[in-house]
Tab-separated table of C-alpha atoms and ligand atoms in Angstrom:
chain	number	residue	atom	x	y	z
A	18	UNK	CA	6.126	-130.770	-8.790
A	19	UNK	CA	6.487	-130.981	-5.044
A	20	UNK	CA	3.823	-134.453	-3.438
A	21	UNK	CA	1.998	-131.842	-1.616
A	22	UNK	CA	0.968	-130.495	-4.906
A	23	UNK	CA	0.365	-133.675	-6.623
A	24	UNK	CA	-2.230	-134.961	-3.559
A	25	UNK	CA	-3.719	-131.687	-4.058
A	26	UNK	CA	-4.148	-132.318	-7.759
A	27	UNK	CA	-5.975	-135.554	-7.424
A	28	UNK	CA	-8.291	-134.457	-4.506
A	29	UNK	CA	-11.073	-133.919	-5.913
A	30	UNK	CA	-12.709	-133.317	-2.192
A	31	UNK	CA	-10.434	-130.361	-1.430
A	32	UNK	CA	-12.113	-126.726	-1.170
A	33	UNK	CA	-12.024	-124.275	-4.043
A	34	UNK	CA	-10.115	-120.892	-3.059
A	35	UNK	CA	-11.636	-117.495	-3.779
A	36	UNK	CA	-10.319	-114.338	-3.265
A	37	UNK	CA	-10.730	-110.299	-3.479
A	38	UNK	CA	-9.830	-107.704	-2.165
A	39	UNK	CA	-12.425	-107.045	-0.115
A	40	UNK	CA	-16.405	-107.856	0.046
A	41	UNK	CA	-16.902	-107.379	-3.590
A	42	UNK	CA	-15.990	-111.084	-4.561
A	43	UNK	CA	-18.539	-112.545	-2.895
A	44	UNK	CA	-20.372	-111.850	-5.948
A	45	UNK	CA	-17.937	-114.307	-7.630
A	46	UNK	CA	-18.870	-116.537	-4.510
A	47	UNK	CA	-22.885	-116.555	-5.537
A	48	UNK	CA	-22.117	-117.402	-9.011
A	49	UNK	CA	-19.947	-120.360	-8.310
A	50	UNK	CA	-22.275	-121.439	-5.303
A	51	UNK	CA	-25.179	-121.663	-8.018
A	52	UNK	CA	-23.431	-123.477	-10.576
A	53	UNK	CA	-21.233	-125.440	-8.473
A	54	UNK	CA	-23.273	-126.409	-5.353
A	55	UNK	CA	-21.486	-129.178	-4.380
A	56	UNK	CA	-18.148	-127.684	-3.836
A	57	UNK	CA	-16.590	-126.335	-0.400
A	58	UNK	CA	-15.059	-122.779	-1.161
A	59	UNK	CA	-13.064	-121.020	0.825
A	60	UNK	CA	-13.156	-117.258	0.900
A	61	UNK	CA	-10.384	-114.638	1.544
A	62	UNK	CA	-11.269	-110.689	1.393
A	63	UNK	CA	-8.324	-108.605	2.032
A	64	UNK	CA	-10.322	-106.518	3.690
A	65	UNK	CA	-7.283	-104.157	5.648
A	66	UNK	CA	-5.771	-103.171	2.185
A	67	UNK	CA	-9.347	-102.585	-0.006
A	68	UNK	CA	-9.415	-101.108	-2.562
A	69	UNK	CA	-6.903	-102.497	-4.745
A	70	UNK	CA	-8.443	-100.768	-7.797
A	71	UNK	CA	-6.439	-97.091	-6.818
A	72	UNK	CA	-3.532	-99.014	-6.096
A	73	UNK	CA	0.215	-99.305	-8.502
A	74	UNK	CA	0.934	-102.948	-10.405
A	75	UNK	CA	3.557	-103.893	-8.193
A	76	UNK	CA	1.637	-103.511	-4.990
A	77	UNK	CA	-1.621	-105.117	-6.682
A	78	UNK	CA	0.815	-108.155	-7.871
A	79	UNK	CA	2.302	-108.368	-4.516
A	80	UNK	CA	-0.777	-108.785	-2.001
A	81	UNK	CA	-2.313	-111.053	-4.690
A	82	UNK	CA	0.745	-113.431	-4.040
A	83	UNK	CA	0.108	-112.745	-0.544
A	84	UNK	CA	-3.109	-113.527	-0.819
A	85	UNK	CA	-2.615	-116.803	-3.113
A	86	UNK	CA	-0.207	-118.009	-0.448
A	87	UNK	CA	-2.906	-117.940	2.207
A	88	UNK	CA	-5.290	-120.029	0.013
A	89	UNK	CA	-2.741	-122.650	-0.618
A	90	UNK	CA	-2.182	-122.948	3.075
A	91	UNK	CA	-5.490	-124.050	2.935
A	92	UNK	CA	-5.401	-126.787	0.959
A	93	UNK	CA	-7.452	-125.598	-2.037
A	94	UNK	CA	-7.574	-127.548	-4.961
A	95	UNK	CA	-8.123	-124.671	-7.309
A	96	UNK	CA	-8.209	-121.027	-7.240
A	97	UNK	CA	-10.548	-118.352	-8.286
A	98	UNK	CA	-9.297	-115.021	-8.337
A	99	UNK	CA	-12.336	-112.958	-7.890
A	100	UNK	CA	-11.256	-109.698	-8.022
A	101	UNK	CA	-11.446	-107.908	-11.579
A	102	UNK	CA	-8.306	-105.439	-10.607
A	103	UNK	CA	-6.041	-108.308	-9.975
A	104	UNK	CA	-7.155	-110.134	-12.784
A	105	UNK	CA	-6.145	-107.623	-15.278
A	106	UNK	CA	-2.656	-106.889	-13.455
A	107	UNK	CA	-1.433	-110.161	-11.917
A	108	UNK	CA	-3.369	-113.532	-13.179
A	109	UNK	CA	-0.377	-114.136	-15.516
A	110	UNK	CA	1.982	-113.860	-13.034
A	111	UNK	CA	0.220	-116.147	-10.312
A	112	UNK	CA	-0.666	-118.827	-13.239
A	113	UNK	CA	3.170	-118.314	-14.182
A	114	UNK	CA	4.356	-119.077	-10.043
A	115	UNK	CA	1.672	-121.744	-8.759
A	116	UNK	CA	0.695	-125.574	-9.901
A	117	UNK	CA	-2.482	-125.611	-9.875
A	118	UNK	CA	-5.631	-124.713	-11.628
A	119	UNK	CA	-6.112	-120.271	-11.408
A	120	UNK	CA	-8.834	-118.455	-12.712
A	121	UNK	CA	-9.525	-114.773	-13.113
A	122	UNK	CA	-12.965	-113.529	-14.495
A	123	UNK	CA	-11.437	-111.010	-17.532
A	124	UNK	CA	-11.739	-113.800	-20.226
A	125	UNK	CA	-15.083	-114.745	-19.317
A	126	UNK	CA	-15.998	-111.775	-19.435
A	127	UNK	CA	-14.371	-110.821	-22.696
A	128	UNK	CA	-15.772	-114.345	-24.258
A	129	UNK	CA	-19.298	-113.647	-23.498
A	130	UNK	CA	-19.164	-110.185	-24.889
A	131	UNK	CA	-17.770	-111.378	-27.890
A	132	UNK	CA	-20.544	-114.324	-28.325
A	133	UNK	CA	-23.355	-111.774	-27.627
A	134	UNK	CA	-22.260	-108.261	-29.184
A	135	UNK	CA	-23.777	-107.402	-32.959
A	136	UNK	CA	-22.197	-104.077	-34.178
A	137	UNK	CA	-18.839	-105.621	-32.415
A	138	UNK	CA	-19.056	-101.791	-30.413
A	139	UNK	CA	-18.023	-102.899	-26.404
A	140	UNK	CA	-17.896	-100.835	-23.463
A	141	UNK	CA	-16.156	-101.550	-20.206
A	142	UNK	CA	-16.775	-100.270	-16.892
A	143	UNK	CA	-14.290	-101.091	-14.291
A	144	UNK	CA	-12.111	-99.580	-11.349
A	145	UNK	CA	-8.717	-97.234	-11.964
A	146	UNK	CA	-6.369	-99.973	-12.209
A	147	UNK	CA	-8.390	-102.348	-14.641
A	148	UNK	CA	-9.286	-99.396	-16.955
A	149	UNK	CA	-5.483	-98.860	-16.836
A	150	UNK	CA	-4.005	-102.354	-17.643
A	151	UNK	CA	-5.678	-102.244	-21.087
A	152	UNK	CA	-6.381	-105.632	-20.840
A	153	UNK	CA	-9.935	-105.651	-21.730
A	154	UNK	CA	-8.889	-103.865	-25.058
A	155	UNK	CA	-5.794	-106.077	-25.962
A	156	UNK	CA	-7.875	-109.340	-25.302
A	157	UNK	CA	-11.013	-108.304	-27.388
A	158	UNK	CA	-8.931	-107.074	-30.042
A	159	UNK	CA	-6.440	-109.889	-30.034
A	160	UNK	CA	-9.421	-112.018	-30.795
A	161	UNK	CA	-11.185	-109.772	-33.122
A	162	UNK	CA	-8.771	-107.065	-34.281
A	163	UNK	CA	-12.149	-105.653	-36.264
A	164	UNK	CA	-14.165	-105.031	-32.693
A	165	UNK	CA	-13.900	-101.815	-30.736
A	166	UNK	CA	-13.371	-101.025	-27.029
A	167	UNK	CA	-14.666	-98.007	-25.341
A	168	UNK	CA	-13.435	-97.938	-21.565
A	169	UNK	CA	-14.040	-95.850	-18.618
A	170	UNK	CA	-13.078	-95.880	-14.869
A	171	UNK	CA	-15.824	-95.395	-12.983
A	172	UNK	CA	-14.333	-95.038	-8.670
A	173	UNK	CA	-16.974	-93.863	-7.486
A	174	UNK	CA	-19.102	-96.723	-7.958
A	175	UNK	CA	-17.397	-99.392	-5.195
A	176	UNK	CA	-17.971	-96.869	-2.296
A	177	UNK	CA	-21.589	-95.832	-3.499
A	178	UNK	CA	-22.590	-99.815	-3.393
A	179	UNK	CA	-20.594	-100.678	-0.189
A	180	UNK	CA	-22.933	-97.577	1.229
A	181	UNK	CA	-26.031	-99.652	-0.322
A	182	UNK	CA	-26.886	-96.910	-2.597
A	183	UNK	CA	-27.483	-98.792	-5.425
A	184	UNK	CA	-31.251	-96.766	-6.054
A	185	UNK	CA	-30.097	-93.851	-4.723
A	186	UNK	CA	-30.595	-90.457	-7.252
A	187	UNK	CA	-26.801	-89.729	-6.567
A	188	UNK	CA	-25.452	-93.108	-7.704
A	189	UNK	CA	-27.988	-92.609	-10.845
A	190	UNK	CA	-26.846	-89.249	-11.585
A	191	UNK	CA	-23.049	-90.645	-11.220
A	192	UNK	CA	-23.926	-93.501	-13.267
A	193	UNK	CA	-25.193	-91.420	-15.882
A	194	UNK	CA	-22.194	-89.155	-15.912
A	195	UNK	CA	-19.905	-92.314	-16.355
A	196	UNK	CA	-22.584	-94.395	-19.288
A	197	UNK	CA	-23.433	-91.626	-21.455
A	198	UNK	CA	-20.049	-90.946	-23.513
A	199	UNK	CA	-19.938	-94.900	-24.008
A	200	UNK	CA	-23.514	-94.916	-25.326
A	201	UNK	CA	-22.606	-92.218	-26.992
A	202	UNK	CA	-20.196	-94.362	-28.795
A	203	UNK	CA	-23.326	-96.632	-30.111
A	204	UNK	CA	-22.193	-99.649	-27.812
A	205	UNK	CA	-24.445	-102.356	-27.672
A	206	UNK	CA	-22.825	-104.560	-25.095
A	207	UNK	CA	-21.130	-103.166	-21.375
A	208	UNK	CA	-18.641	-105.585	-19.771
A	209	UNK	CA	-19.208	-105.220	-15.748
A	210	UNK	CA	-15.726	-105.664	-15.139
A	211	UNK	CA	-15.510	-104.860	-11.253
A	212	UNK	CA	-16.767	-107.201	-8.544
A	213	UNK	CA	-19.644	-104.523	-7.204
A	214	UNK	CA	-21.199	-104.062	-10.306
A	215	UNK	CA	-23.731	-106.832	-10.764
A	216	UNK	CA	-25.266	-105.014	-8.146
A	217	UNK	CA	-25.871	-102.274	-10.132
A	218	UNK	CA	-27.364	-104.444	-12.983
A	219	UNK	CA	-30.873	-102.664	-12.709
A	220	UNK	CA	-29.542	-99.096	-12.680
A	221	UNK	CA	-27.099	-99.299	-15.126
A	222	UNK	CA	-30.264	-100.774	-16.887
A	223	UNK	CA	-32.746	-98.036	-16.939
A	224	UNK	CA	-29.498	-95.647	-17.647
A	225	UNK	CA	-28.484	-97.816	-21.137
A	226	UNK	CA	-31.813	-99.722	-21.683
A	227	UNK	CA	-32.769	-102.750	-23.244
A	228	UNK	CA	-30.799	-102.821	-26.467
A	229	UNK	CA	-27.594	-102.804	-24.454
A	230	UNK	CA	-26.440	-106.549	-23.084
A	231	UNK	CA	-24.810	-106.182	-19.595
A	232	UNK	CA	-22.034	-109.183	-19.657
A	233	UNK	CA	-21.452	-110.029	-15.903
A	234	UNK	CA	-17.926	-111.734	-15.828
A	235	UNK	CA	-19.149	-113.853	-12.657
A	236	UNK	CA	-22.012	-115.735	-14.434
A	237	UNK	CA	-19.570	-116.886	-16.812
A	238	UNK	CA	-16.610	-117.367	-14.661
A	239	UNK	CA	-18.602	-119.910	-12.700
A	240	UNK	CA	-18.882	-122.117	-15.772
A	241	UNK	CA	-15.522	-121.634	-16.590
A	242	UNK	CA	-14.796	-122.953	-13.293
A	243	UNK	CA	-17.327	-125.966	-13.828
A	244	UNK	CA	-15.903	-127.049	-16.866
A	245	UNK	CA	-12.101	-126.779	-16.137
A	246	UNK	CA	-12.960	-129.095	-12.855
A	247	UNK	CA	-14.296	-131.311	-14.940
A	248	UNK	CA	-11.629	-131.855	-17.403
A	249	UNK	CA	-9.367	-131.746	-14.462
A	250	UNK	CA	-10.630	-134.684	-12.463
A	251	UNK	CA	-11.937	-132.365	-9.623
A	252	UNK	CA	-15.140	-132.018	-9.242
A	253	UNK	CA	-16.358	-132.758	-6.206
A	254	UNK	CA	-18.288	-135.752	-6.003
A	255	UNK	CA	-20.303	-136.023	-2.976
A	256	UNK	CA	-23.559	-134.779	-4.320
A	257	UNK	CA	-25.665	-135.435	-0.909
A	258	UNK	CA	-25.029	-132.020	0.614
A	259	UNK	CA	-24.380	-128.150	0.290
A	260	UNK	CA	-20.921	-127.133	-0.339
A	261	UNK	CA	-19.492	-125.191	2.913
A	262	UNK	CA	-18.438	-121.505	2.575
A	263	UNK	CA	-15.568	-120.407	5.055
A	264	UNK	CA	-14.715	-117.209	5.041
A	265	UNK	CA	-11.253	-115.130	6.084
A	266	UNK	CA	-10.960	-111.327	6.355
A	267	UNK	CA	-8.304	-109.172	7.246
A	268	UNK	CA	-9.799	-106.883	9.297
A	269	UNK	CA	-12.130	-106.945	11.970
A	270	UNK	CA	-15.172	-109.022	10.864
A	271	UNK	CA	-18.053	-107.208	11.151
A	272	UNK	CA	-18.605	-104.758	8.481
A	273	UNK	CA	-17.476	-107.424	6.278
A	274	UNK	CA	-20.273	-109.907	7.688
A	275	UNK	CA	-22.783	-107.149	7.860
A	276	UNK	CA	-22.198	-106.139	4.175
A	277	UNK	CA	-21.992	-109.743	3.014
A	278	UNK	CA	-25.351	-110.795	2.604
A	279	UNK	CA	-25.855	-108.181	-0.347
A	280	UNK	CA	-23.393	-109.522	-2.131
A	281	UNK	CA	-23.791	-113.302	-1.415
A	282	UNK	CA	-27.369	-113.132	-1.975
A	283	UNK	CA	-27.624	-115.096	1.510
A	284	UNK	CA	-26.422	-114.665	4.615
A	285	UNK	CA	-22.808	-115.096	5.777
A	286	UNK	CA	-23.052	-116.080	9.582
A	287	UNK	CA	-19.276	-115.240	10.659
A	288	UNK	CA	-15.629	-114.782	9.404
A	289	UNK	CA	-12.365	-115.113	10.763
A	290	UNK	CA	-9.790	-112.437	11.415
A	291	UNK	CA	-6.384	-113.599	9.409
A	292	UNK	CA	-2.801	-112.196	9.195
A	293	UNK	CA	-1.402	-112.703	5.860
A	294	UNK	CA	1.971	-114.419	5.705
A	295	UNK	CA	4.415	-111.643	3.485
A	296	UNK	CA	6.095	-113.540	0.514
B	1	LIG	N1	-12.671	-105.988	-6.185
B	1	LIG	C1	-12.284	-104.836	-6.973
B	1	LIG	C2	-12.460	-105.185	-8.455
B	1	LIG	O1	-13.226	-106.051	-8.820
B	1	LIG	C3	-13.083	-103.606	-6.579
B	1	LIG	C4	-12.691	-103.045	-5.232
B	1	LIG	C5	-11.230	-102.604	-5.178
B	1	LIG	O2	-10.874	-101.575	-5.797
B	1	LIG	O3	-10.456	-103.292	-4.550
B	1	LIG	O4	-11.827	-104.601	-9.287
């Protein structure tokens, strides 16, 4: 282990690092901001190369690095990677490559559903990429080879919530078109595995009603995150103020700014423009 990464190991002052492809992560941001006040967190949103969700493995696995690299550069003492898509295709590689504490939000997610479903029937909802990778499947039935999985891609949904249609009788016709073979299936839990559906918690709602639990992977991820400081050593222990939030795009900031607050649940006052160093 090199010094730089054994300081960085014992600071327990340092700034958490979160990142996503684009916007969507700043639901990951809320989350950890609620549970985790305290802490600095630094955001990046790879804003020039959204969406990751349509893209192949290799190039998901290879701006996460990317991506990674920029967060260590600035001196985080933990990472959370925000963004469903790379979760499912490239958390075991970055966990495999860096030395320090890495998080992705599929095992909360999978965890929770597991603690909460009854008839052991679980549906996911996520982009192209995560549907793809399997991963929700392999990790729910690695864990309880009796449960089953019933997953669908749903695209359409990213763009319609970036647009702030979230009420809009298009995104609930769309929704309905992508829910009803999966509660057709008799599920009684639905995994939100991308970052812009919380969002959609209150139509997907009225679509699947109450008898279905919605499992967002953020709520849990954030006490994942709590917990695995602790046993660390790094929580942050000035408790007098409220953690900072910087944020780094890259693209121009202001659709990313102007979309923000949605997702943050408060508002983000500016971002800076970044180029990512290639690995
Ligand atoms: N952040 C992505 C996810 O959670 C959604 C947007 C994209 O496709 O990049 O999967």
């Amino acid at each position: 282990m090199l010094a730089e990464d054994i300081a960085r190991l014992h600071n327990s002052e340092l700034p958490i690092g979160i990142f996503d492809s684009g916007v969507g992560g700043l639901t990951v941001v809320r989350q950890i901001r609620h549970t985790l006040p305290h802490e600095d967190i630094v955001y990046l949103g790879d804003t020039a190369r959204v969406p990751y969700g349509t893209k192949s493995p290799s190039t998901i696995v290879r701006f996460s690095d990317e991506d990674i690299e920029f967060l260590l550069h600035q001196q985080v003492k933990a990472v959370v990677v925000g963004c469903s898509t790379v979760s499912a295709w490239a958390l075991p590689t970055l966990i495999k490559k860096y030395d320090l504490p890495i998080w992705g939000v599929i095992m909360p997610g999978v965890e929770t559903a597991l603690s909460v479903t009854r008839n052991n029937r679980i549906g996911v909802i996520g982009t192209n990429a995560t549907i793809r990778s399997m991963c929700y499947n392999r990790s729910i039935k690695a864990r309880r080879p009796g449960a089953r999985v019933f997953a669908r891609a749903c695209p359409l949904l990213v763009p319609l919530v970036e647009e702030g249609w979230m009420n809009h009788r298009v995104t609930r016709i769309i929704l309905e078109d992508y829910l009803q073979p999966l509660l057709r299936q008799r599920i009684d839990t639905l995994i939100l595995a991308c970052t812009h559906f919380p969002l959609l918690k209150s139509a997907i709602r009225r679509i699947v009603g109450k008898s279905v639990t919605l499992v967002d992977s953020a709520e849990r991820c954030a006490i994942y995150a709590r917990e695995s400081l602790e046993q660390n050593g790094l929580l942050c222990k000035k408790r007098r103020r409220h953690g900072r939030l910087e944020a780094f795009v890259t693209d121009e900031t202001q659709r990313f700014t102007s979309l923000a607050q949605r997702f943050l649940g408060e508002p983000l006052h500016s971002a800076l423009k970044v180029v990512l160093p290639a690995t």
